[in-house]
CSV table of C-alpha atoms and ligand atoms in Angstrom, one decimal:
chain,number,residue,atom,x,y,z
A,1,MET,CA,64.1,110.5,115.2
A,2,THR,CA,67.1,112.1,116.6
A,3,GLN,CA,68.3,115.6,115.8
A,4,LEU,CA,70.6,113.7,113.3
A,5,GLY,CA,67.7,112.4,111.3
A,6,LEU,CA,68.1,108.9,112.7
A,7,PRO,CA,65.9,106.5,114.5
A,8,GLU,CA,66.5,106.6,118.2
A,9,ASP,CA,67.9,103.2,118.6
A,10,ILE,CA,70.8,103.6,116.0
A,11,GLN,CA,74.2,103.4,117.7
A,12,ALA,CA,76.4,103.2,114.5
A,13,CYS,CA,76.7,104.6,111.3
A,14,LEU,CA,78.2,102.7,108.1
A,15,PHE,CA,79.4,104.8,105.4
A,16,ASP,CA,80.2,104.0,101.8
A,17,LEU,CA,83.2,106.1,100.4
A,18,ASP,CA,83.0,106.7,96.7
A,19,GLY,CA,80.1,109.1,96.1
A,20,VAL,CA,79.1,109.3,99.9
A,21,VAL,CA,82.4,110.7,101.4
A,22,THR,CA,84.3,111.7,98.4
A,23,ARG,CA,83.7,113.0,95.0
A,24,THR,CA,85.3,109.9,93.6
A,25,ALA,CA,82.3,108.0,92.0
A,26,VAL,CA,82.7,110.0,88.9
A,27,VAL,CA,86.3,109.4,88.9
A,28,HIS,CA,85.5,105.6,88.8
A,29,ALA,CA,82.9,105.9,86.4
A,30,ALA,CA,85.3,108.0,84.0
A,31,ALA,CA,88.0,105.3,84.5
A,32,TRP,CA,85.5,102.5,83.7
A,33,LYS,CA,84.3,104.1,80.6
A,34,GLU,CA,87.8,104.5,79.1
A,35,THR,CA,88.5,100.9,80.0
A,36,PHE,CA,85.4,99.3,78.6
A,37,ASP,CA,85.2,101.5,75.6
A,38,ALA,CA,88.8,100.7,74.6
A,39,PHE,CA,88.2,96.9,75.4
A,40,LEU,CA,84.9,97.0,73.2
A,41,ARG,CA,86.4,98.7,70.3
A,42,GLU,CA,89.4,96.3,70.2
A,43,ARG,CA,86.8,93.5,70.2
A,44,GLU,CA,84.1,94.9,68.0
A,45,GLY,CA,85.6,97.6,65.9
A,46,ASP,CA,84.5,101.2,65.6
A,47,GLY,CA,80.8,100.3,65.5
A,48,PHE,CA,80.8,99.2,69.2
A,49,ARG,CA,78.1,100.3,71.7
A,50,PRO,CA,80.0,102.5,74.1
A,51,PHE,CA,79.7,102.1,78.0
A,52,ASP,CA,77.0,104.4,79.3
A,53,ALA,CA,78.9,106.1,82.4
A,54,VAL,CA,75.6,106.7,84.2
A,55,ALA,CA,73.1,104.0,83.2
A,56,ASP,CA,75.7,101.1,82.6
A,57,TYR,CA,77.8,102.3,85.7
A,58,ASP,CA,74.8,102.4,88.1
A,59,GLU,CA,73.4,99.1,87.1
A,60,TYR,CA,76.4,96.8,86.6
A,61,VAL,CA,79.5,98.4,88.3
A,62,ASP,CA,78.8,101.0,90.9
A,63,GLY,CA,79.5,99.8,94.4
A,64,ARG,CA,80.8,96.3,93.4
A,65,PRO,CA,84.2,95.0,93.9
A,66,ARG,CA,86.5,95.7,90.9
A,67,ALA,CA,86.3,92.1,89.2
A,68,ASP,CA,82.6,91.8,89.9
A,69,GLY,CA,82.1,94.9,88.1
A,70,VAL,CA,84.3,93.8,85.0
A,71,ARG,CA,82.2,90.4,85.0
A,72,THR,CA,78.6,91.9,85.6
A,73,PHE,CA,79.0,94.7,82.8
A,74,LEU,CA,80.6,92.3,80.3
A,75,ALA,CA,77.9,89.8,81.0
A,76,SER,CA,75.3,92.3,80.0
A,77,ARG,CA,77.0,92.5,76.6
A,78,GLY,CA,77.0,88.7,76.2
A,79,ILE,CA,80.9,88.6,77.0
A,80,GLU,CA,82.5,86.2,79.3
A,81,LEU,CA,86.4,86.4,80.0
A,82,PRO,CA,88.8,83.9,81.6
A,83,GLU,CA,89.7,85.2,85.2
A,84,GLY,CA,93.5,85.4,84.5
A,85,SER,CA,95.6,86.1,87.6
A,86,PRO,CA,96.0,89.4,89.6
A,87,ASP,CA,99.3,90.3,87.9
A,88,ASP,CA,98.0,90.2,84.4
A,89,PRO,CA,99.0,93.2,82.4
A,90,PRO,CA,96.5,95.9,81.8
A,91,ASP,CA,96.0,94.8,78.1
A,92,ALA,CA,95.2,91.1,79.0
A,93,PRO,CA,91.9,89.9,77.8
A,94,THR,CA,91.0,88.6,81.2
A,95,VAL,CA,88.9,89.8,84.0
A,96,ASN,CA,91.9,90.6,86.1
A,97,GLY,CA,93.6,92.4,82.9
A,98,VAL,CA,90.6,94.6,82.2
A,99,GLY,CA,90.4,95.5,86.2
A,100,ASN,CA,94.1,96.2,86.2
A,101,ARG,CA,93.8,98.6,83.2
A,102,LYS,CA,90.8,100.4,84.9
A,103,ASN,CA,93.0,100.7,88.1
A,104,VAL,CA,96.0,102.2,86.3
A,105,LEU,CA,93.6,104.8,84.8
A,106,LEU,CA,91.9,105.5,88.0
A,107,LEU,CA,95.2,106.0,90.0
A,108,GLU,CA,96.3,108.3,87.1
A,109,LYS,CA,93.0,110.5,87.4
A,110,ILE,CA,93.3,110.6,91.3
A,111,ARG,CA,97.0,111.7,91.0
A,112,THR,CA,96.2,114.4,88.5
A,113,GLN,CA,92.9,115.5,89.7
A,114,GLY,CA,93.2,115.0,93.4
A,115,VAL,CA,90.5,113.9,95.8
A,116,GLU,CA,87.6,116.1,96.9
A,117,ALA,CA,85.5,115.5,100.0
A,118,TYR,CA,81.9,116.2,100.4
A,119,GLU,CA,81.9,118.7,103.2
A,120,GLY,CA,78.4,117.9,104.2
A,121,THR,CA,79.3,114.3,104.9
A,122,LEU,CA,82.5,115.2,106.8
A,123,ARG,CA,80.5,117.5,109.1
A,124,TYR,CA,77.8,114.9,109.5
A,125,ILE,CA,80.4,112.2,110.7
A,126,GLU,CA,81.8,114.6,113.2
A,127,ALA,CA,78.4,115.2,114.4
A,128,VAL,CA,77.3,111.7,114.9
A,129,ARG,CA,80.7,110.9,116.5
A,130,ALA,CA,80.2,113.8,118.9
A,131,GLN,CA,76.8,112.3,119.9
A,132,GLY,CA,78.7,109.1,120.9
A,133,LEU,CA,77.8,107.0,117.7
A,134,ARG,CA,80.4,104.7,116.3
A,135,THR,CA,81.5,104.9,112.6
A,136,ALA,CA,82.7,102.6,109.9
A,137,ILE,CA,83.8,102.9,106.3
A,138,VAL,CA,82.5,100.1,104.1
A,139,SER,CA,83.7,100.4,100.5
A,140,SER,CA,84.5,97.7,97.7
A,141,SER,CA,87.5,99.8,96.6
A,142,ALA,CA,90.8,98.5,97.4
A,143,ASN,CA,92.1,102.0,97.3
A,144,THR,CA,89.9,103.2,100.2
A,145,ARG,CA,93.0,103.6,102.5
A,146,ASP,CA,94.8,105.7,100.1
A,147,VAL,CA,91.7,107.9,99.2
A,148,LEU,CA,90.9,108.4,102.9
A,149,HIS,CA,94.4,109.3,103.7
A,150,SER,CA,94.6,111.9,100.8
A,151,ILE,CA,91.8,113.9,102.6
A,152,GLY,CA,93.0,113.1,106.2
A,153,ALA,CA,89.7,111.4,107.0
A,154,GLU,CA,91.0,108.2,108.4
A,155,PRO,CA,90.6,109.2,112.0
A,156,LEU,CA,86.7,109.6,111.3
A,157,PHE,CA,86.3,106.0,111.2
A,158,ASP,CA,86.5,103.4,114.0
A,159,VAL,CA,86.4,100.4,111.7
A,160,ARG,CA,87.3,100.0,107.9
A,161,ILE,CA,86.0,97.2,105.8
A,162,ASP,CA,87.2,97.7,102.2
A,163,GLY,CA,88.2,95.8,99.2
A,164,VAL,CA,91.5,94.6,100.8
A,165,VAL,CA,89.8,93.6,104.0
A,166,ALA,CA,87.0,91.9,102.4
A,167,ALA,CA,89.5,89.9,100.2
A,168,GLU,CA,91.6,88.8,103.3
A,169,ARG,CA,88.4,87.7,105.1
A,170,GLY,CA,86.8,86.1,102.0
A,171,LEU,CA,83.7,88.4,102.2
A,172,PRO,CA,81.5,88.8,99.1
A,173,GLY,CA,81.2,92.3,98.2
A,174,LYS,CA,78.1,94.5,97.5
A,175,PRO,CA,75.1,93.8,96.5
A,176,HIS,CA,75.7,91.1,99.3
A,177,PRO,CA,75.4,92.5,102.8
A,178,ASP,CA,78.6,90.8,104.1
A,179,THR,CA,80.8,93.8,104.3
A,180,PHE,CA,78.3,95.9,106.0
A,181,LEU,CA,77.6,93.1,108.5
A,182,ALA,CA,81.1,92.7,109.2
A,183,ALA,CA,81.5,96.4,110.0
A,184,ALA,CA,78.5,96.2,112.5
A,185,GLN,CA,79.9,93.2,114.1
A,186,ASP,CA,83.5,94.9,114.4
A,187,LEU,CA,81.7,98.0,116.1
A,188,GLY,CA,79.9,95.6,118.4
A,189,VAL,CA,76.3,96.5,117.3
A,190,GLU,CA,73.3,94.5,115.9
A,191,PRO,CA,72.5,95.3,112.2
A,192,LYS,CA,69.2,96.8,113.5
A,193,GLN,CA,71.3,99.3,115.5
A,194,ALA,CA,73.2,100.4,112.6
A,195,ALA,CA,72.5,102.9,109.7
A,196,VAL,CA,73.8,102.5,106.3
A,197,PHE,CA,74.7,105.4,104.1
A,198,GLU,CA,75.0,104.6,100.4
A,199,ASP,CA,74.8,106.1,96.8
A,200,ALA,CA,75.0,103.0,94.8
A,201,LEU,CA,72.2,100.8,93.9
A,202,ALA,CA,74.1,97.7,94.8
A,203,GLY,CA,74.6,99.2,98.3
A,204,MET,CA,71.0,99.8,98.8
A,205,ASP,CA,70.3,96.2,98.0
A,206,ALA,CA,72.9,95.3,100.6
A,207,GLY,CA,71.4,97.5,103.1
A,208,ARG,CA,68.0,95.8,102.6
A,209,SER,CA,68.9,92.4,102.6
A,210,GLY,CA,71.4,92.9,105.7
A,211,HIS,CA,68.1,94.1,107.5
A,212,PHE,CA,69.9,97.2,108.8
A,213,GLY,CA,68.0,99.6,111.2
A,214,TYR,CA,68.0,102.5,108.7
A,215,VAL,CA,69.1,103.0,105.0
A,216,VAL,CA,70.1,106.4,103.8
A,217,GLY,CA,70.4,106.7,100.0
A,218,VAL,CA,72.5,109.7,98.9
A,219,ASP,CA,71.5,110.9,95.4
A,220,ARG,CA,74.2,112.6,93.6
A,221,VAL,CA,73.1,111.9,90.1
A,222,GLY,CA,69.3,112.3,90.0
A,223,GLN,CA,68.4,108.6,90.8
A,224,THR,CA,66.2,109.3,93.9
A,225,GLU,CA,63.4,106.9,92.6
A,226,ALA,CA,65.7,104.2,91.9
A,227,LEU,CA,67.4,104.4,95.3
A,228,TYR,CA,63.9,104.1,96.8
A,229,ALA,CA,63.2,101.2,94.8
A,230,HIS,CA,66.3,99.4,96.1
A,231,GLY,CA,65.4,99.9,99.6
A,232,ALA,CA,66.3,103.4,100.9
A,233,ASP,CA,64.3,104.5,104.0
A,234,VAL,CA,65.1,108.1,103.0
A,235,VAL,CA,66.9,109.9,100.2
A,236,VAL,CA,68.9,113.1,100.5
A,237,ARG,CA,71.2,115.0,98.2
A,238,ASP,CA,73.6,116.0,100.9
A,239,LEU,CA,73.9,114.6,104.5
A,240,ALA,CA,73.6,118.0,105.7
A,241,GLU,CA,69.9,117.7,105.1
A,242,LEU,CA,69.8,115.0,108.0
A,243,GLY,CA,70.9,117.7,110.5
A,244,GLY,CA,74.0,117.9,112.7
A,245,GLY,CA,75.3,120.9,110.7
A,246,LYS,CA,74.5,123.4,113.1
B,1,BG6,O1,88.9,99.4,91.8
B,1,BG6,P1,88.7,99.7,93.2
B,1,BG6,O2,89.3,101.1,93.6
B,1,BG6,O3,89.1,98.6,94.1
B,1,BG6,O4,87.1,100.1,93.5
B,1,BG6,C1,86.1,99.0,93.3
B,1,BG6,C2,84.8,99.7,93.2
B,1,BG6,O5,84.7,100.5,94.3
B,1,BG6,C3,83.4,101.2,94.4
B,1,BG6,O6,83.4,101.9,95.6
B,1,BG6,C4,83.1,102.0,93.3
B,1,BG6,O7,81.7,102.4,93.4
B,1,BG6,C5,83.3,101.2,92.0
B,1,BG6,O8,83.2,102.0,90.8
B,1,BG6,C6,84.6,100.6,92.0
B,1,BG6,O9,84.8,99.8,90.8
């Protein structure tokens, strides 16, 4: 292992955004909860079963592209909606409408609360780059660029594969490995020469099925066992634990 806690042959690092680089996983989870609870209340009345911002979020929404999150969670409640179209209003009972409602709430929260970076992650990225490793941000979020820009972190990544790029290239999102594979390819490395850094169970699945050289699970919410069960090679609470901070 290197002094950065990685196998010797790793040449590139692929970082998820929400929950790994920025403290925005909880912001997404809160926006999803408001969205789904309003939707379920309208549909089922006050006796509805609320969205669990930890358990339901981890299992059905975290790490997946926006529309996939809508479909996957609602399917867990036996609900299937028409797709609608991307410009559906936020109150439309369609996959796109529900996703748009969530995005309005997310952007409002980001605007009022701001975006906070994990300092341990920023220092670690600087350390791996100083060692000559290449870096990519790989996120399902279509808001990746704005979030990175808000903390001035765009220059830390050689490649960006986000929700916008994935849609342009027709790449299926996490838990499929395609976005991580595209990042490795854009960086000119084989998957086994790349390390994946993820906090979401869907991201772990992508790391495992893509046969990447090393998969680092980042546990921000006490789900270490689940991260291992989904394919992590190691689980840390903060990337500073891997080294590179001195
Ligand atoms: O709605 P956005 O910003 O395109 O993000 C899509 C998904 O991006 C992931 O990074 C988050 O873990 C999910 O919660 C989110 O739903």
